[in-house]
Amino acid sequence: MKQFEIRGFNLCESILRHTPDQLRSFIRRMKRLNMNTLIVHYDYGWKRYKDIILEECKNAGISITLMTFGPRTFLSYSECDKKWFAKKEDGSLFNELLECETYPCPFAEGVLEAYEYGAKEWLKSLPPEIKHVHMRAADGLNFCQCEKCRTLPDHEKWQPFVDVFTKAVLETNSQLSFETDVYVKRYNIPENSGSFDKMSNIMFDTFYRHTSYPIGSTCDLQNANLLEYACTTGERISARTPNEYYLQKLTEWTDKFPNKVYIHENAMKQSYFGTFQHGTSAYLKDLEIFDKLGVAGVCYEAYEPGYYSFSKMFDILADAMNGKTVDYEETEIEKEIKKTSMNLFCNDMSFDLERYITDPFDLKCAQLYRNFWIEHSPKTYADYVEFSFENKDKMDPIFIGFAIADWGVRWNKLKFSDLSEEASKMLYTNKLWDFMESIPLGEDPIKVCSDIIFELIRKAQKV
């Protein structure tokens, strides 16, 4: 297998959960792994940490792809009009604010003009060190369902904004490399694909894949129900599972746009809470498949809080991406997971963790994660969060503390009374990163969130 052109990590929305030292450690490690690409999220953390990121990436010889949620960022340059936002069939809005999940309606009066204006203003604001940009759609499934939009497949609802962004780049700074993503509900090639011809790269995101099986597998039947979230609504498909579907669609994109497509693999998907998913064997097989398809490379979702549990796998994958021969034998736990009905590791109380995991820290992490899935209670919440703060050099306590409380409320398992204004604001913000980005630059976002999380622990109650 040859060396891949793109070898990297995507920090996703995690930047504000890093200390400055953690960011430096993460980027310096990339040099050791001979990684060459770092995707950095503009919306969440760039303003606070851009100097560190620019300095460390320059020293490590790493190219930055600056990613932004187009709707959230570009529309913020205008006096935001809610009539631009995606609507439900009854005319109500999916989102009232410009957030991570906010989609626009392509038929709303003035929205494409505002989008283009904001894109150009954003492009003009970038420092000269940025040579490559990525415009991402909203991170969700809430495409507009207004009377005009509901006649279109979701990828066609988004395509006008891809075209506007392409035009903005070419008219503002034609020397920039640029790209966008192919993601949930949008895996079909649009009827007018001319904008993709002009891009330097195209990101193909495998969000709903099962980590125990390689791309193209039909064995991931545990995930079969997730096909409805990956596919365009109403799409006629032959695939039985997400993994099978992704290979079909990836083949279409690599055939249409050779040498442009690269993979975004959600290896440390934030909902895993840093719990290792034992997918090394499957990911190695993926790389062989990608090599044959002419995929340009892979960027894995990764970030320092929680990296510890994935470090051995990333060492192995980095060697493989660099064209080295990797002698890897599937582990016993990888084999055993395939015999279960688990769609992720380890949400099954019957699985014998103690038999396969001997390291005390790894075992405790797996036990706490399993307990979280089996029982939502104030005690399981407190146990998990307190352990994560005690091991904050290896875990992601801010996300764990927020997500368990958030999901506990959404699933009607936990309730919180008499919260402070800030705690209530954080808990009822759709995404943690939107709340963290709103914290003033003079305040420490980790401390602010830590204080709130310990308040949530004190006030958590069983429904």
XYZ file of N, CA and C in Angstrom, residues 170-388:
657
model
N -13.714 31.760 -5.503
C -13.072 32.068 -6.785
C -13.014 33.576 -7.042
N -13.997 34.314 -6.521
C -14.000 35.770 -6.734
C -13.204 36.523 -5.678
N -12.990 35.899 -4.518
C -12.300 36.586 -3.414
C -10.825 36.229 -3.339
N -10.520 34.939 -3.473
C -9.132 34.489 -3.385
C -8.999 33.181 -4.156
N -8.801 33.287 -5.439
C -8.767 32.102 -6.307
C -7.554 31.219 -6.045
N -6.603 31.701 -5.238
C -5.420 30.900 -4.915
C -5.686 29.921 -3.770
N -6.795 30.127 -3.059
C -7.113 29.238 -1.945
C -7.519 27.858 -2.445
N -7.035 26.830 -1.764
C -7.607 25.507 -1.946
C -8.887 25.440 -1.118
N -9.894 24.759 -1.629
C -11.145 24.722 -0.871
C -11.880 23.412 -1.117
N -12.810 23.129 -0.215
C -13.529 21.861 -0.263
C -14.824 21.985 0.535
N -15.654 20.946 0.441
C -16.823 20.804 1.299
C -16.990 19.322 1.615
N -18.070 18.991 2.328
C -18.240 17.628 2.827
C -19.419 16.919 2.176
N -19.313 15.592 2.137
C -20.408 14.701 1.764
C -20.751 13.950 3.042
N -21.972 14.152 3.530
C -22.298 13.734 4.890
C -23.734 13.214 4.924
N -24.253 12.953 6.097
C -25.558 12.316 6.246
C -26.642 13.030 5.446
N -27.459 12.208 4.795
C -28.564 12.645 3.934
C -28.086 13.246 2.614
N -26.760 13.366 2.412
C -26.263 14.072 1.224
C -25.203 13.254 0.483
N -25.342 11.940 0.463
C -24.322 11.105 -0.174
C -24.532 10.945 -1.679
N -25.617 11.479 -2.205
C -25.838 11.413 -3.645
C -25.174 12.593 -4.343
N -24.609 12.329 -5.499
C -23.978 13.394 -6.282
C -25.081 14.294 -6.844
N -24.986 15.607 -6.661
C -26.050 16.499 -7.147
C -26.113 16.516 -8.669
N -27.280 16.906 -9.163
C -27.479 16.945 -10.604
C -26.479 17.880 -11.269
N -26.251 19.037 -10.667
C -25.232 19.963 -11.166
C -24.036 19.888 -10.232
N -23.013 19.170 -10.628
C -21.855 18.928 -9.756
C -20.651 19.773 -10.140
N -20.882 20.838 -10.896
C -19.763 21.644 -11.382
C -18.906 22.240 -10.285
N -19.497 22.594 -9.146
C -18.704 23.171 -8.056
C -17.667 22.184 -7.549
N -18.008 20.907 -7.504
C -17.066 19.901 -7.023
C -15.876 19.749 -7.977
N -16.093 20.017 -9.260
C -14.981 19.968 -10.215
C -13.932 21.023 -9.888
N -14.381 22.139 -9.307
C -13.471 23.249 -9.023
C -12.744 23.097 -7.682
N -13.184 22.178 -6.843
C -12.607 22.017 -5.511
C -11.282 21.256 -5.549
N -10.471 21.519 -4.539
C -9.200 20.803 -4.410
C -9.439 19.396 -3.878
N -10.359 19.282 -2.923
C -10.676 18.005 -2.299
C -12.161 17.934 -1.976
N -12.613 16.740 -1.650
C -13.989 16.506 -1.210
C -13.914 15.565 -0.014
N -14.507 15.961 1.098
C -14.502 15.117 2.294
C -15.718 14.191 2.276
N -15.472 12.890 2.450
C -16.540 11.889 2.554
C -16.568 11.393 3.994
N -17.674 11.656 4.693
C -17.778 11.377 6.127
C -18.564 10.089 6.368
N -17.984 9.158 7.142
C -18.586 7.836 7.364
C -19.242 7.724 8.732
N -20.016 8.722 9.114
C -20.480 8.883 10.492
C -21.181 7.658 11.084
N -22.087 7.025 10.356
C -22.897 5.948 10.936
C -22.303 4.547 10.726
N -21.065 4.457 10.280
C -20.468 3.143 10.058
C -20.272 2.410 11.376
N -20.212 1.084 11.321
C -19.898 0.271 12.494
C -18.392 0.074 12.532
N -17.787 0.331 13.688
C -16.323 0.324 13.771
C -15.716 -1.072 13.763
N -16.510 -2.111 13.956
C -15.953 -3.462 14.013
C -15.807 -4.111 12.644
N -16.409 -3.491 11.620
C -16.398 -4.073 10.285
C -15.892 -3.055 9.276
N -15.175 -3.504 8.265
C -14.654 -2.556 7.270
C -15.750 -1.992 6.385
N -15.445 -0.892 5.741
C -16.349 -0.302 4.768
C -16.701 -1.351 3.711
N -17.991 -1.434 3.386
C -18.443 -2.418 2.410
C -19.006 -3.680 3.033
N -18.765 -3.878 4.317
C -19.270 -5.071 4.987
C -20.792 -5.067 5.040
N -21.372 -6.255 5.024
C -22.814 -6.397 5.246
C -23.087 -7.038 6.599
N -22.060 -7.126 7.431
C -22.200 -7.774 8.742
C -22.659 -6.819 9.837
N -22.691 -5.539 9.555
C -23.051 -4.557 10.582
C -24.570 -4.414 10.700
N -25.233 -5.539 10.862
C -26.701 -5.541 10.924
C -27.223 -4.834 12.162
N -26.356 -4.745 13.211
C -26.761 -4.008 14.424
C -27.065 -2.549 14.096
N -26.452 -2.047 13.026
C -26.603 -0.645 12.640
C -27.599 -0.449 11.506
N -28.289 -1.510 11.105
C -29.161 -1.417 9.928
C -30.207 -0.325 10.074
N -30.705 -0.099 11.290
C -31.727 0.933 11.499
C -31.197 2.342 11.257
N -29.862 2.505 11.275
C -29.280 3.832 11.073
C -29.227 4.238 9.605
N -29.529 3.301 8.714
C -29.538 3.641 7.295
C -30.486 4.797 6.994
N -31.609 4.847 7.710
C -32.578 5.906 7.432
C -32.021 7.291 7.737
N -31.012 7.363 8.623
C -30.396 8.649 8.936
C -29.264 8.983 7.969
N -28.634 7.967 7.408
C -27.550 8.197 6.457
C -28.089 8.544 5.074
N -29.123 7.830 4.648
C -29.640 7.985 3.290
C -30.533 9.211 3.154
N -30.610 9.709 1.945
C -31.577 10.754 1.641
C -32.986 10.203 1.846
N -33.843 10.979 2.457
C -35.218 10.544 2.711
C -35.886 10.096 1.409
N -36.426 8.868 1.431
C -37.118 8.347 0.254
C -36.217 7.720 -0.790
N -34.922 7.712 -0.547
C -33.984 7.160 -1.526
C -34.157 5.645 -1.653
N -34.180 5.155 -2.875
C -34.243 3.707 -3.117
C -32.823 3.154 -3.124
N -32.566 2.219 -2.244
C -31.205 1.694 -2.105
C -31.223 0.171 -2.101
N -30.072 -0.404 -2.417
C -29.902 -1.859 -2.338
C -29.112 -2.260 -1.106
N -28.446 -1.298 -0.481
C -27.612 -1.602 0.691
C -28.471 -2.041 1.869
N -27.921 -2.972 2.649
C -28.620 -3.459 3.837
C -28.111 -2.812 5.114
N -26.913 -2.273 5.061
C -26.296 -1.703 6.259
C -25.563 -0.422 5.903
N -25.273 0.422 6.908
C -24.508 1.645 6.616
C -23.147 1.366 5.983
N -22.430 0.354 6.474
C -21.104 0.082 5.914
C -21.182 -0.267 4.431
N -22.194 -1.051 4.064
C -22.368 -1.404 2.660
C -22.741 -0.159 1.846
N -23.629 0.640 2.375
C -24.074 1.862 1.696
C -22.909 2.816 1.460
N -22.046 2.975 2.479
C -20.937 3.917 2.347
C -19.985 3.511 1.228
N -19.708 2.229 1.086
C -18.809 1.819 0.009
C -19.448 2.077 -1.351
N -20.742 1.820 -1.461
C -21.421 2.099 -2.730
C -21.299 3.573 -3.102
N -21.589 4.435 -2.148
C -21.554 5.867 -2.428
C -20.124 6.380 -2.618
N -19.198 5.870 -1.813
C -17.804 6.284 -1.959
C -17.281 5.930 -3.351
N -17.660 4.765 -3.848
C -17.231 4.352 -5.184
C -17.770 5.313 -6.243
N -19.019 5.750 -6.081
C -19.588 6.714 -7.033
C -18.787 8.017 -7.022
N -18.443 8.501 -5.830
C -17.725 9.779 -5.734
C -16.291 9.670 -6.246
N -15.610 8.585 -5.943
C -14.221 8.448 -6.422
C -14.176 8.215 -7.930
N -15.201 7.560 -8.474
C -15.259 7.397 -9.931
C -15.487 8.740 -10.617
N -16.371 9.549 -10.033
C -16.721 10.837 -10.633
C -15.621 11.877 -10.439
N -14.954 11.834 -9.261
C -13.938 12.846 -8.939
C -12.650 12.151 -8.494
N -11.920 11.550 -9.424
C -10.712 10.800 -9.056
C -9.650 11.685 -8.401
N -9.008 11.116 -7.385
C -7.889 11.742 -6.664
C -8.289 12.959 -5.822
N -9.582 13.208 -5.674
C -10.023 14.358 -4.872
C -10.607 13.960 -3.520
N -11.222 12.802 -3.463
C -12.007 12.423 -2.289
C -11.098 11.896 -1.183
N -11.313 12.386 0.025
C -10.665 11.785 1.187
C -11.723 11.489 2.243
N -11.355 10.686 3.220
C -12.301 10.184 4.212
C -12.178 10.966 5.509
N -13.336 11.296 6.096
C -13.344 11.696 7.497
C -13.937 10.542 8.277
N -13.119 9.952 9.127
C -13.528 8.804 9.939
C -13.698 9.242 11.394
N -14.892 9.040 11.937
C -15.204 9.487 13.302
C -14.661 8.506 14.341
N -13.358 8.305 14.326
C -12.736 7.282 15.157
C -12.915 7.528 16.649
N -12.868 8.776 17.072
C -13.061 9.109 18.494
C -14.413 9.773 18.712
N -15.373 9.441 17.867
C -16.705 10.059 17.922
C -17.038 10.508 19.344
N -17.459 11.751 19.483
C -17.534 12.352 20.816
C -18.510 11.626 21.738
N -19.502 10.968 21.186
C -20.436 10.220 22.020
C -19.830 8.940 22.592
N -18.612 8.590 22.168
C -17.910 7.464 22.793
C -17.298 7.850 24.144
N -17.212 9.145 24.429
C -16.630 9.642 25.686
C -15.180 9.197 25.878
N -14.468 8.929 24.780
C -13.093 8.465 24.897
C -12.961 6.981 25.160
N -14.064 6.223 25.086
C -14.012 4.769 25.292
C -13.586 4.107 23.992
N -12.460 3.417 24.026
C -11.904 2.807 22.816
C -12.886 1.795 22.231
N -13.038 1.821 20.907
C -14.041 0.987 20.241
C -13.470 -0.263 19.566
N -12.169 -0.509 19.706
C -11.541 -1.745 19.215
C -11.809 -1.969 17.727
N -11.564 -0.923 16.944
C -11.795 -1.011 15.509
C -10.538 -1.061 14.673
N -9.401 -1.326 15.279
C -8.120 -1.257 14.552
C -8.097 -2.147 13.322
N -8.520 -3.396 13.480
C -8.492 -4.331 12.358
C -9.359 -3.848 11.203
N -10.558 -3.352 11.526
C -11.465 -2.867 10.474
C -10.887 -1.637 9.776
N -10.289 -0.741 10.534
C -9.731 0.470 9.941
C -8.530 0.168 9.042
N -7.756 -0.839 9.403
C -6.643 -1.243 8.537
C -7.156 -1.803 7.212
N -8.220 -2.589 7.283
C -8.810 -3.107 6.044
C -9.405 -1.975 5.213
N -9.986 -0.987 5.897
C -10.480 0.200 5.190
C -9.389 0.827 4.338
N -8.202 0.978 4.922
C -7.117 1.645 4.205
C -6.752 0.892 2.930
N -6.818 -0.420 2.953
C -6.551 -1.202 1.739
C -7.615 -0.932 0.686
N -8.872 -0.840 1.124
C -9.971 -0.546 0.203
C -9.827 0.863 -0.365
N -9.512 1.820 0.506
C -9.346 3.202 0.065
C -8.210 3.316 -0.957
N -7.146 2.593 -0.707
C -5.999 2.616 -1.616
C -6.415 2.149 -3.015
N -7.192 1.084 -3.076
C -7.634 0.552 -4.374
C -8.590 1.500 -5.085
N -9.377 2.245 -4.309
C -10.337 3.179 -4.899
C -9.698 4.496 -5.333
N -8.452 4.720 -4.933
C -7.803 5.984 -5.252
C -8.191 7.112 -4.328
N -8.630 6.769 -3.106
C -8.940 7.788 -2.100
C -7.652 8.520 -1.723
N -7.747 9.847 -1.559
C -6.543 10.655 -1.311
C -5.976 10.474 0.089
N -6.807 10.064 1.042
C -6.292 9.896 2.398
C -7.411 9.859 3.416
N -7.022 9.982 4.675
C -7.974 9.904 5.779
C -7.600 10.941 6.835
N -8.622 11.619 7.367
C -8.474 12.399 8.585
C -9.395 11.781 9.637
N -8.809 11.371 10.752
C -9.571 10.746 11.828
C -10.001 11.796 12.845
N -11.243 11.697 13.304
C -11.654 12.556 14.406
C -10.812 12.213 15.627
N -10.152 13.202 16.191
C -9.291 12.965 17.355
C -9.041 14.281 18.064
N -8.778 14.179 19.346
C -8.510 15.351 20.171
C -7.832 14.873 21.439
N -7.121 15.773 22.102
C -6.268 15.365 23.220
C -7.042 14.817 24.411
N -8.123 15.466 24.892
C -8.843 14.863 26.016
C -9.554 13.586 25.566
N -8.998 12.436 25.937
C -9.522 11.150 25.502
C -8.619 10.417 24.530
N -7.585 11.089 24.026
C -6.687 10.476 23.037
C -5.978 9.248 23.595
N -5.686 9.266 24.871
C -4.908 8.206 25.506
C -5.417 6.815 25.133
N -6.719 6.607 25.195
C -7.276 5.275 24.963
C -7.174 4.844 23.501
N -7.002 5.804 22.590
C -6.919 5.497 21.164
C -5.487 5.549 20.633
N -4.530 5.858 21.487
C -3.174 6.173 21.019
C -2.513 5.003 20.294
N -2.667 3.782 20.808
C -2.018 2.634 20.159
C -2.590 2.415 18.763
N -3.900 2.575 18.632
C -4.502 2.398 17.317
C -4.006 3.454 16.335
N -3.925 4.697 16.770
C -3.473 5.746 15.866
C -2.007 5.553 15.463
N -1.187 5.021 16.360
C 0.197 4.703 15.999
C 0.228 3.698 14.839
N -0.621 2.686 14.936
C -0.669 1.643 13.909
C -1.208 2.202 12.597
N -2.287 2.953 12.667
C -2.881 3.503 11.451
C -1.965 4.510 10.772
N -1.220 5.282 11.565
C -0.280 6.239 10.987
C 0.796 5.513 10.188
N 1.302 4.420 10.726
C 2.293 3.633 9.982
C 1.713 3.143 8.657
N 0.495 2.631 8.699
C -0.127 2.104 7.485
C -0.351 3.213 6.459
N -0.820 4.381 6.911
C -1.045 5.489 5.982
C 0.246 5.994 5.371
N 1.342 5.789 6.079
C 2.646 6.217 5.568
C 3.307 5.165 4.689
N 2.546 4.112 4.359
C 3.054 3.105 3.433
C 3.901 2.029 4.070
N 3.964 1.987 5.383
C 4.740 0.955 6.062
C 3.936 -0.338 6.153
N 4.631 -1.445 6.156
C 3.982 -2.739 6.335
C 3.621 -2.917 7.802
N 2.366 -3.152 8.074
C 1.889 -3.291 9.444
C 1.492 -4.741 9.693
N 2.130 -5.347 10.663
C 1.812 -6.728 11.040
C 0.865 -6.681 12.231
N -0.417 -6.796 11.951
C -1.418 -6.678 13.012
C -2.334 -7.893 12.995
N -2.493 -8.517 14.143
C -3.382 -9.663 14.274
C -4.609 -9.251 15.069
N -5.776 -9.565 14.530
C -7.026 -9.209 15.193
C -7.031 -9.735 16.626
N -7.404 -8.868 17.560
C -7.371 -9.244 18.974
C -8.591 -10.089 19.348
N -8.490 -10.755 20.489
C -9.603 -11.583 20.961
C -10.853 -10.740 21.217
N -10.655 -9.543 21.756
C -11.830 -8.716 22.034
C -12.486 -8.239 20.740
N -11.696 -7.980 19.702
C -12.280 -7.620 18.410
C -13.125 -8.768 17.858
N -12.635 -9.979 18.009
C -13.374 -11.157 17.548
C -14.659 -11.346 18.327
N -14.588 -11.159 19.634
C -15.748 -11.404 20.482
C -16.841 -10.356 20.280
N -16.429 -9.113 20.047
C -17.418 -8.058 19.822
C -18.286 -8.397 18.619
N -17.692 -8.993 17.595
C -18.440 -9.344 16.382
C -19.484 -10.428 16.630
N -19.355 -11.154 17.733
C -20.326 -12.207 18.059
C -21.530 -11.655 18.826
N -21.483 -10.386 19.167
C -22.549 -9.762 19.954
C -23.457 -8.934 19.054
N -24.493 -8.383 19.646
C -25.399 -7.483 18.917
C -25.109 -6.024 19.240
N -23.945 -5.750 19.836
C -23.614 -4.374 20.217
C -23.369 -3.519 18.980
N -24.015 -2.365 18.927
C -23.721 -1.427 17.841
C -22.588 -0.488 18.224
N -22.202 -0.492 19.503
C -20.988 0.191 19.943
C -20.481 -0.530 21.189
N -19.206 -0.352 21.446
C -18.599 -0.980 22.602
C -18.589 0.028 23.758
N -19.196 -0.267 24.884
C -19.701 -1.564 25.348
C -21.043 -1.345 26.026
N -22.133 -1.346 25.280
C -23.437 -1.040 25.844
C -24.261 -2.299 26.130
N -23.561 -3.383 26.467
C -24.226 -4.645 26.773
C -23.714 -5.158 28.119
N -24.596 -5.230 29.108
C -24.193 -5.642 30.443
C -23.695 -7.078 30.490
N -24.099 -7.905 29.525
C -23.702 -9.315 29.547
C -22.289 -9.546 29.017
N -21.697 -8.522 28.392
C -20.352 -8.703 27.841
C -19.330 -8.740 28.977
N -18.472 -9.748 28.975
C -17.531 -9.989 30.075
C -16.296 -9.087 29.916
N -16.415 -7.857 30.364
C -15.302 -6.910 30.228
C -14.059 -7.402 30.940
N -14.236 -7.930 32.138
C -13.098 -8.336 32.964
C -12.272 -9.436 32.299
N -12.895 -10.199 31.445
C -12.171 -11.289 30.766
C -11.195 -10.749 29.718
N -11.550 -9.653 29.090
C -10.772 -9.180 27.950
C -9.949 -7.924 28.229
N -10.287 -7.190 29.269
C -9.560 -5.951 29.570
C -8.891 -6.107 30.929
N -7.575 -6.075 30.943
C -6.832 -6.290 32.194
C -6.271 -5.005 32.772
N -6.044 -3.996 31.935
C -5.518 -2.734 32.445
C -6.582 -2.066 33.320
N -6.252 -1.709 34.562
C -7.263 -1.158 35.498
C -7.937 0.106 34.990
N -7.171 1.006 34.373
C -7.775 2.246 33.868
C -8.716 1.953 32.710
N -8.264 1.160 31.753
C -9.105 0.833 30.603
C -10.383 0.130 31.040
N -10.256 -0.765 32.000
C -11.421 -1.497 32.494
C -12.413 -0.556 33.164
N -11.912 0.357 33.975
C -12.797 1.296 34.666
C -13.531 2.180 33.656
N -12.827 2.628 32.640
C -13.470 3.449 31.607
C -14.612 2.687 30.942
N -14.343 1.449 30.579
C -15.361 0.642 29.908
C -16.550 0.375 30.831
N -16.283 0.109 32.090
C -17.361 -0.151 33.053
C -18.244 1.080 33.243
N -17.620 2.241 33.372
C -18.388 3.462 33.568
C -19.226 3.793 32.333
N -18.646 3.580 31.160
C -19.385 3.844 29.928
C -20.578 2.897 29.803
N -20.359 1.625 30.134
C -21.454 0.658 30.093
C -22.544 1.036 31.101
N -22.143 1.414 32.293
C -23.130 1.797 33.306
C -23.968 2.982 32.848
N -23.308 3.908 32.151
C -24.031 5.066 31.624
C -25.140 4.629 30.672
N -24.866 3.669 29.806
C -25.867 3.217 28.843
C -26.959 2.392 29.502
N -26.602 1.634 30.548
C -27.578 0.746 31.179
C -28.481 1.490 32.153
N -27.891 2.406 32.913
C -28.673 3.080 33.953
C -28.311 4.555 34.047
N -29.299 5.411 33.868
C -29.109 6.848 34.068
C -29.537 7.184 35.491
N -28.597 7.437 36.349
C -28.937 7.800 37.720
C -27.958 8.858 38.208
N -28.316 9.602 39.245
C -27.372 10.577 39.808
C -26.047 9.934 40.213
N -26.087 8.684 40.700
C -24.856 8.035 41.141
C -23.958 7.669 39.958
N -24.530 7.045 38.913
C -23.692 6.702 37.756
C -23.132 7.963 37.107
N -23.915 9.028 37.129
C -23.451 10.306 36.589
C -22.270 10.821 37.398
N -22.431 10.884 38.708
C -21.366 11.406 39.572
C -20.110 10.539 39.490
N -20.286 9.222 39.504
C -19.129 8.317 39.456
C -18.308 8.541 38.193
N -19.008 8.651 37.057
C -18.322 8.800 35.779
C -17.591 10.142 35.707
N -18.280 11.202 36.075
C -17.693 12.541 35.952
C -16.523 12.715 36.922
N -16.680 12.277 38.151
C -15.605 12.427 39.134
C -14.364 11.645 38.714
N -14.546 10.432 38.186
C -13.409 9.654 37.698
C -12.738 10.357 36.522
N -13.536 10.950 35.642
C -12.955 11.619 34.475
C -12.158 12.855 34.884
